[in-house]
Amino acid sequence: MAATTHEKALKNIPTVLVIFGATGDLTAKKIAPALFSLFRQGDLPEMFHLVGFSRRNLTEQEFRQYVGDVLAKQKDFNARDCERFCSLLSYRQGTFENAGDYRELRKALKRVDDRWGVCSNKLFYLAVPPEYYEGIFRELKSSGLTKTCSTEEGWTRVLVEKPFGENLAGAARLDELLGEFFRESQIYRIDHYLAKEMAQQILTFRFANNLAEQSWNNECVESINIRLWETIGVEHRGSFYDRVGALRDVGQNHLLQLLALVTMEHPASLSPEAIRAARAEVLNGLIPPDAEEVRTNALRAQYTGYRGITGVQKSSPTETYFKVRAFLDSPRWRGVPITLESGKRMGEVKKEVEITFKHPQPCFCPPNTEEHHKNKIVIALEPKEGFSMEFWSKKPGLEFAMERQTFDALRDNPNKRQYVEEYKKLLWDAFAGDQTLFASTAEVRAMWRFVDPIINAWKANAVPLTPYKPDTAEALLAAAKVNWYAPRMETTSPKKELGIVGLGKMGANIARRLVGRGWNVFGVDQPEVLERLKGEGIVGMKTLGDLVKKLASPRIIWLMVPAFSASGRIRRGKPAVSPVDEVIFGENGLLKFLSKGDIIVDGGNSYFADTVARYKKVTKRGIDFIDVGVSGGPGGALAGACIMAGGKEAVFKKIEPVIKDMAREGSYQFFNGAGAGHFVKMVHNGIEYGMMQSLAEGFEILKKSKYKLDLTRVTDIYNHGSVIESRLTGWLYGAFKAHGEDLKEISGVVGHTGEGAWTVKTAKQMNIKAKVIEEALKFRVNSAKHPSYAGKVLSALREQFGGHKAK
């Protein structure tokens, strides 16, 4: 909400703020100073009144004196302003469970309304521990305090502090309780980190600029680190902190909210609803860790001397430091490790978000060194606020040497007061009805779903509690560890090596990509093919037996051979045996040489039913089998393919490193069951038939219309923001640029492989109508006798993305 809108809402609406727990630490340290600052700046409503509600037996004057003493400790204290502010305060002594005290509170609020001659808005702030919430809510409801005067005036809202429950079940109970008495639009859950200036700046940096957002994804970002180091300890909070611990105190809320701001998608608008929905969406993508992942990805530690603090158990297992590795299940961030870290008594204040970008490929790095030049963006919240961008430049001089440079946009605000600025913003927004910086129900539940498994595993002592010396380099050293976790994927292969059988257009480019990522690739194909690949890092082997002998056990053998199937040929000339079967089961096939535990990966376009049969035969011999559909054509194989894998998940995990390096970032998925990968790829190709057919038919209509259209320009506009923007449309643009829009050199007879026919066949077996795909297949078959311009478009597209002969 714009500031002018806020100001109008605040200035013209009479508001009463009731603080339950008005004599507690929260009011003294955060709420009262923030309100006083708003008052001095003229940012409170013109008609404003504060009612303190607490157990302490104070008169109104004594309460005002108490608040005045609190404010006198502020650096910019002004006695005259304090006196004017305190004149807006009144006090009600009472207990949270006494119905009579709420009736008296209601009378007091009515007297304020009568004095103003209006029905004021009521904001109830629960500055009390969560165990008191239910009693306060029920008494507020039964006393009629939450009733509005009419539909036009007198809203009621409630402000609640974290923690929002102690686990997912507790948060759900709290939400149910809140839902009994308030609508979601009335509930303001405070996480003051959302109100920090730099947290708000994250959204502006990302979505009001285009400097980095295009590379803000898993294709460019290597890792994200969010840390919150503090020099303070638990001090006088022993009894509270020992029940909560560092992860629940700051991890479940502050750090995960920062994660949401950094990784959320562009909100549909600047409205509170849109921004909160975008945060909730990305938080729902957090992958809850299983027991093994907690053991390897969730470090916890406790500083020496913590157990001697008053209120702390003598043998307390509570962590004062944690480091947790998180992953998001989203196309934008899949595979990017996100480290969440916080600790007490770290000897240094460092509250920041660090985004590390991948180095260029190939790396423009110093020769004869393993160091890679990477860019970083650091968003600092404390001790100084600002952005820092790290990049590389050439050193002055004759030699070509590089040095690290930074571009800093830092702010040092000496007048900044901890918590006051954040609570000023939160109170200001609550008065105005802006929920942008308040946590929603969906966000809270998503955060607990991620944190609960970690806390439960720690309770079961699945992760040892490591001690560290406070305020020393040891604490920082513990925090700096980078290899304390195990990767989410694992392989039993001792080396990054594999064999590839079939080095045609797809196989050769897969091999080239893997070589570029540090894999030792050994290939089998015809001698002339191996000769062409000499000097590219691919080691040619004459026979399958030679290939198997060359690889260390357990071996990974990747097949990229044509998938002529016994169920139907896919090219001219029907061999007696499928090449896939020949390679695996032939007289000198792989099974003659492989050992138990080796893995065969069929990466070709095999019919899924044939894959199931092969899986059964191969696995009976103790050899593992994975089926993989590879999409993207030869260009995708080199730049990074889209991969759909099937089989057993345990086997897939063994080969996941090679799959990850073969695919574009985030462009692979596993589907459980033998043949599942080839099934998904088959249907993908069937859909591709239909999409290409509609594109071809549409451009034939455009071509033969009465308008003299520039079809190249039509593809260009279609591919810039329209609903049919796609890689296919882009490829057609490329075809027109290469051959002219008449496509004179291109054949109107369209080639076709088996996947379209298999999709139609499978649909019929399942009693499902696939009219679009079936008609697209028929068109290709009939094009042999009836070539057309639409056929030329199809052939041109096949040439563009698959390298298929089109002339």
Tab-separated table of N, CA, C and O in Angstrom, residues 473-526:
chain	number	residue	atom	x	y	z
A	473	ALA	N	36.920	-18.085	17.819
A	473	ALA	CA	37.039	-18.519	16.427
A	473	ALA	C	36.459	-19.913	16.235
A	473	ALA	O	36.078	-20.286	15.130
A	474	GLU	N	36.378	-20.697	17.314
A	474	GLU	CA	35.827	-22.054	17.206
A	474	GLU	C	34.376	-22.016	16.758
A	474	GLU	O	33.935	-22.839	15.954
A	475	ALA	N	33.640	-21.046	17.285
A	475	ALA	CA	32.239	-20.921	16.888
A	475	ALA	C	32.135	-20.584	15.400
A	475	ALA	O	31.321	-21.146	14.672
A	476	LEU	N	32.975	-19.661	14.947
A	476	LEU	CA	32.956	-19.297	13.536
A	476	LEU	C	33.432	-20.440	12.657
A	476	LEU	O	32.938	-20.637	11.552
A	477	LEU	N	34.402	-21.211	13.150
A	477	LEU	CA	34.892	-22.348	12.385
A	477	LEU	C	33.791	-23.388	12.201
A	477	LEU	O	33.615	-23.949	11.124
A	478	ALA	N	33.041	-23.636	13.257
A	478	ALA	CA	31.922	-24.575	13.154
A	478	ALA	C	30.912	-24.091	12.130
A	478	ALA	O	30.372	-24.861	11.340
A	479	ALA	N	30.689	-22.794	12.117
A	479	ALA	CA	29.723	-22.231	11.180
A	479	ALA	C	30.219	-22.271	9.744
A	479	ALA	O	29.434	-22.321	8.808
A	480	ALA	N	31.529	-22.232	9.574
A	480	ALA	CA	32.103	-22.146	8.231
A	480	ALA	C	32.206	-23.490	7.531
A	480	ALA	O	32.543	-23.551	6.354
A	481	LYS	N	31.967	-24.595	8.238
A	481	LYS	CA	32.072	-25.914	7.613
A	481	LYS	C	31.169	-26.002	6.391
A	481	LYS	O	30.036	-25.580	6.422
A	482	VAL	N	31.671	-26.580	5.341
A	482	VAL	CA	30.860	-26.712	4.126
A	482	VAL	C	30.602	-28.163	3.755
A	482	VAL	O	29.737	-28.442	2.942
A	483	ASN	N	31.343	-29.092	4.316
A	483	ASN	CA	31.192	-30.501	3.946
A	483	ASN	C	30.594	-31.339	5.073
A	483	ASN	O	30.844	-32.526	5.183
A	484	TRP	N	29.800	-30.683	5.924
A	484	TRP	CA	29.208	-31.418	7.036
A	484	TRP	C	27.986	-32.205	6.603
A	484	TRP	O	27.466	-33.007	7.333
A	485	TYR	N	27.509	-31.982	5.396
A	485	TYR	CA	26.318	-32.663	4.919
A	485	TYR	C	26.667	-33.672	3.831
A	485	TYR	O	27.711	-33.600	3.212
A	486	ALA	N	25.748	-34.600	3.615
A	486	ALA	CA	25.868	-35.527	2.487
A	486	ALA	C	24.965	-35.033	1.375
A	486	ALA	O	23.913	-34.468	1.639
A	487	PRO	N	25.329	-35.200	0.119
A	487	PRO	CA	24.462	-34.745	-0.965
A	487	PRO	C	23.174	-35.542	-1.011
A	487	PRO	O	23.093	-36.670	-0.532
A	488	ARG	N	22.116	-34.935	-1.602
A	488	ARG	CA	20.823	-35.614	-1.703
A	488	ARG	C	20.881	-36.787	-2.669
A	488	ARG	O	20.030	-37.638	-2.653
A	489	MET	N	21.853	-36.812	-3.553
A	489	MET	CA	21.978	-37.941	-4.455
A	489	MET	C	23.267	-38.681	-4.147
A	489	MET	O	24.212	-38.117	-3.635
A	490	GLU	N	23.271	-39.933	-4.429
A	490	GLU	CA	24.451	-40.717	-4.089
A	490	GLU	C	24.706	-41.742	-5.189
A	490	GLU	O	23.829	-42.102	-5.966
A	491	THR	N	25.932	-42.184	-5.290
A	491	THR	CA	26.266	-43.213	-6.262
A	491	THR	C	27.268	-44.173	-5.638
A	491	THR	O	28.109	-43.772	-4.848
A	492	THR	N	27.136	-45.433	-5.972
A	492	THR	CA	28.091	-46.412	-5.462
A	492	THR	C	29.289	-46.535	-6.395
A	492	THR	O	30.227	-47.246	-6.101
A	493	SER	N	29.232	-45.858	-7.537
A	493	SER	CA	30.365	-45.894	-8.458
A	493	SER	C	31.510	-45.073	-7.895
A	493	SER	O	31.330	-43.938	-7.495
A	494	PRO	N	32.728	-45.664	-7.829
A	494	PRO	CA	33.846	-44.937	-7.231
A	494	PRO	C	34.357	-43.801	-8.107
A	494	PRO	O	35.067	-42.937	-7.642
A	495	LYS	N	34.015	-43.785	-9.398
A	495	LYS	CA	34.527	-42.775	-10.308
A	495	LYS	C	33.385	-42.168	-11.107
A	495	LYS	O	32.328	-42.763	-11.257
A	496	LYS	N	33.648	-40.951	-11.627
A	496	LYS	CA	32.685	-40.338	-12.540
A	496	LYS	C	32.986	-40.881	-13.940
A	496	LYS	O	33.645	-40.241	-14.746
A	497	GLU	N	32.513	-42.078	-14.211
A	497	GLU	CA	32.761	-42.676	-15.504
A	497	GLU	C	31.565	-43.513	-15.921
A	497	GLU	O	30.810	-44.031	-15.085
A	498	LEU	N	31.365	-43.634	-17.216
A	498	LEU	CA	30.315	-44.495	-17.743
A	498	LEU	C	30.629	-44.836	-19.185
A	498	LEU	O	31.487	-44.200	-19.828
A	499	GLY	N	29.917	-45.839	-19.672
A	499	GLY	CA	30.034	-46.213	-21.064
A	499	GLY	C	28.783	-45.838	-21.811
A	499	GLY	O	27.677	-45.945	-21.282
A	500	ILE	N	28.936	-45.409	-23.060
A	500	ILE	CA	27.793	-45.077	-23.919
A	500	ILE	C	27.867	-45.949	-25.160
A	500	ILE	O	28.894	-45.979	-25.863
A	501	VAL	N	26.791	-46.667	-25.423
A	501	VAL	CA	26.694	-47.485	-26.631
A	501	VAL	C	25.769	-46.750	-27.593
A	501	VAL	O	24.576	-46.605	-27.341
A	502	GLY	N	26.337	-46.254	-28.696
A	502	GLY	CA	25.563	-45.482	-29.664
A	502	GLY	C	25.936	-44.015	-29.590
A	502	GLY	O	25.460	-43.295	-28.713
A	503	LEU	N	26.806	-43.575	-30.509
A	503	LEU	CA	27.293	-42.199	-30.492
A	503	LEU	C	26.842	-41.445	-31.736
A	503	LEU	O	27.614	-40.776	-32.413
A	504	GLY	N	25.557	-41.572	-32.038
A	504	GLY	CA	24.971	-40.795	-33.123
A	504	GLY	C	24.769	-39.351	-32.691
A	504	GLY	O	25.431	-38.855	-31.787
A	505	LYS	N	23.794	-38.657	-33.313
A	505	LYS	CA	23.595	-37.233	-33.003
A	505	LYS	C	23.325	-37.020	-31.517
A	505	LYS	O	23.888	-36.131	-30.876
A	506	MET	N	22.420	-37.817	-30.945
A	506	MET	CA	22.076	-37.654	-29.531
A	506	MET	C	23.181	-38.186	-28.624
A	506	MET	O	23.615	-37.511	-27.683
A	507	GLY	N	23.639	-39.407	-28.905
A	507	GLY	CA	24.639	-40.031	-28.043
A	507	GLY	C	25.937	-39.250	-27.986
A	507	GLY	O	26.547	-39.093	-26.922
A	508	ALA	N	26.367	-38.740	-29.155
A	508	ALA	CA	27.622	-37.984	-29.191
A	508	ALA	C	27.521	-36.709	-28.372
A	508	ALA	O	28.451	-36.343	-27.637
A	509	ASN	N	26.383	-36.002	-28.469
A	509	ASN	CA	26.242	-34.749	-27.722
A	509	ASN	C	26.078	-34.991	-26.222
A	509	ASN	O	26.529	-34.188	-25.402
A	510	ILE	N	25.436	-36.101	-25.862
A	510	ILE	CA	25.386	-36.462	-24.433
A	510	ILE	C	26.791	-36.703	-23.921
A	510	ILE	O	27.174	-36.248	-22.840
A	511	ALA	N	27.586	-37.425	-24.710
A	511	ALA	CA	28.966	-37.709	-24.313
A	511	ALA	C	29.771	-36.418	-24.181
A	511	ALA	O	30.529	-36.228	-23.216
A	512	ARG	N	29.603	-35.504	-25.143
A	512	ARG	CA	30.333	-34.231	-25.085
A	512	ARG	C	29.959	-33.442	-23.826
A	512	ARG	O	30.830	-32.852	-23.172
A	513	ARG	N	28.684	-33.417	-23.502
A	513	ARG	CA	28.252	-32.665	-22.315
A	513	ARG	C	28.861	-33.261	-21.041
A	513	ARG	O	29.315	-32.530	-20.158
A	514	LEU	N	28.857	-34.586	-20.949
A	514	LEU	CA	29.381	-35.229	-19.744
A	514	LEU	C	30.888	-35.054	-19.623
A	514	LEU	O	31.411	-34.853	-18.521
A	515	VAL	N	31.592	-35.107	-20.738
A	515	VAL	CA	33.037	-34.864	-20.707
A	515	VAL	C	33.312	-33.456	-20.172
A	515	VAL	O	34.216	-33.241	-19.367
A	516	GLY	N	32.493	-32.504	-20.599
A	516	GLY	CA	32.651	-31.137	-20.125
A	516	GLY	C	32.358	-30.965	-18.653
A	516	GLY	O	32.712	-29.935	-18.066
A	517	ARG	N	31.719	-31.950	-18.036
A	517	ARG	CA	31.411	-31.899	-16.617
A	517	ARG	C	32.247	-32.881	-15.801
A	517	ARG	O	31.865	-33.280	-14.711
A	518	GLY	N	33.370	-33.278	-16.392
A	518	GLY	CA	34.343	-34.043	-15.631
A	518	GLY	C	34.147	-35.541	-15.645
A	518	GLY	O	34.791	-36.259	-14.867
A	519	TRP	N	33.308	-36.059	-16.535
A	519	TRP	CA	33.102	-37.505	-16.610
A	519	TRP	C	34.084	-38.127	-17.583
A	519	TRP	O	34.415	-37.539	-18.617
A	520	ASN	N	34.529	-39.337	-17.251
A	520	ASN	CA	35.297	-40.151	-18.181
A	520	ASN	C	34.307	-40.980	-18.993
A	520	ASN	O	33.600	-41.827	-18.444
A	521	VAL	N	34.225	-40.702	-20.276
A	521	VAL	CA	33.230	-41.346	-21.137
A	521	VAL	C	33.931	-42.281	-22.112
A	521	VAL	O	34.843	-41.876	-22.837
A	522	PHE	N	33.469	-43.542	-22.121
A	522	PHE	CA	33.981	-44.558	-23.042
A	522	PHE	C	32.835	-44.969	-23.948
A	522	PHE	O	31.720	-45.255	-23.461
A	523	GLY	N	33.075	-44.960	-25.270
A	523	GLY	CA	31.976	-45.187	-26.194
A	523	GLY	C	32.204	-46.317	-27.171
A	523	GLY	O	33.348	-46.635	-27.530
A	524	VAL	N	31.096	-46.937	-27.594
A	524	VAL	CA	31.125	-47.993	-28.607
A	524	VAL	C	30.245	-47.580	-29.767
A	524	VAL	O	29.072	-47.194	-29.564
A	525	ASP	N	30.783	-47.630	-30.966
A	525	ASP	CA	30.013	-47.365	-32.189
A	525	ASP	C	30.849	-47.834	-33.371
A	525	ASP	O	31.905	-48.471	-33.187
A	526	GLN	N	30.420	-47.513	-34.572
A	526	GLN	CA	31.173	-47.884	-35.767
A	526	GLN	C	32.523	-47.158	-35.773
A	526	GLN	O	32.638	-46.044	-35.251
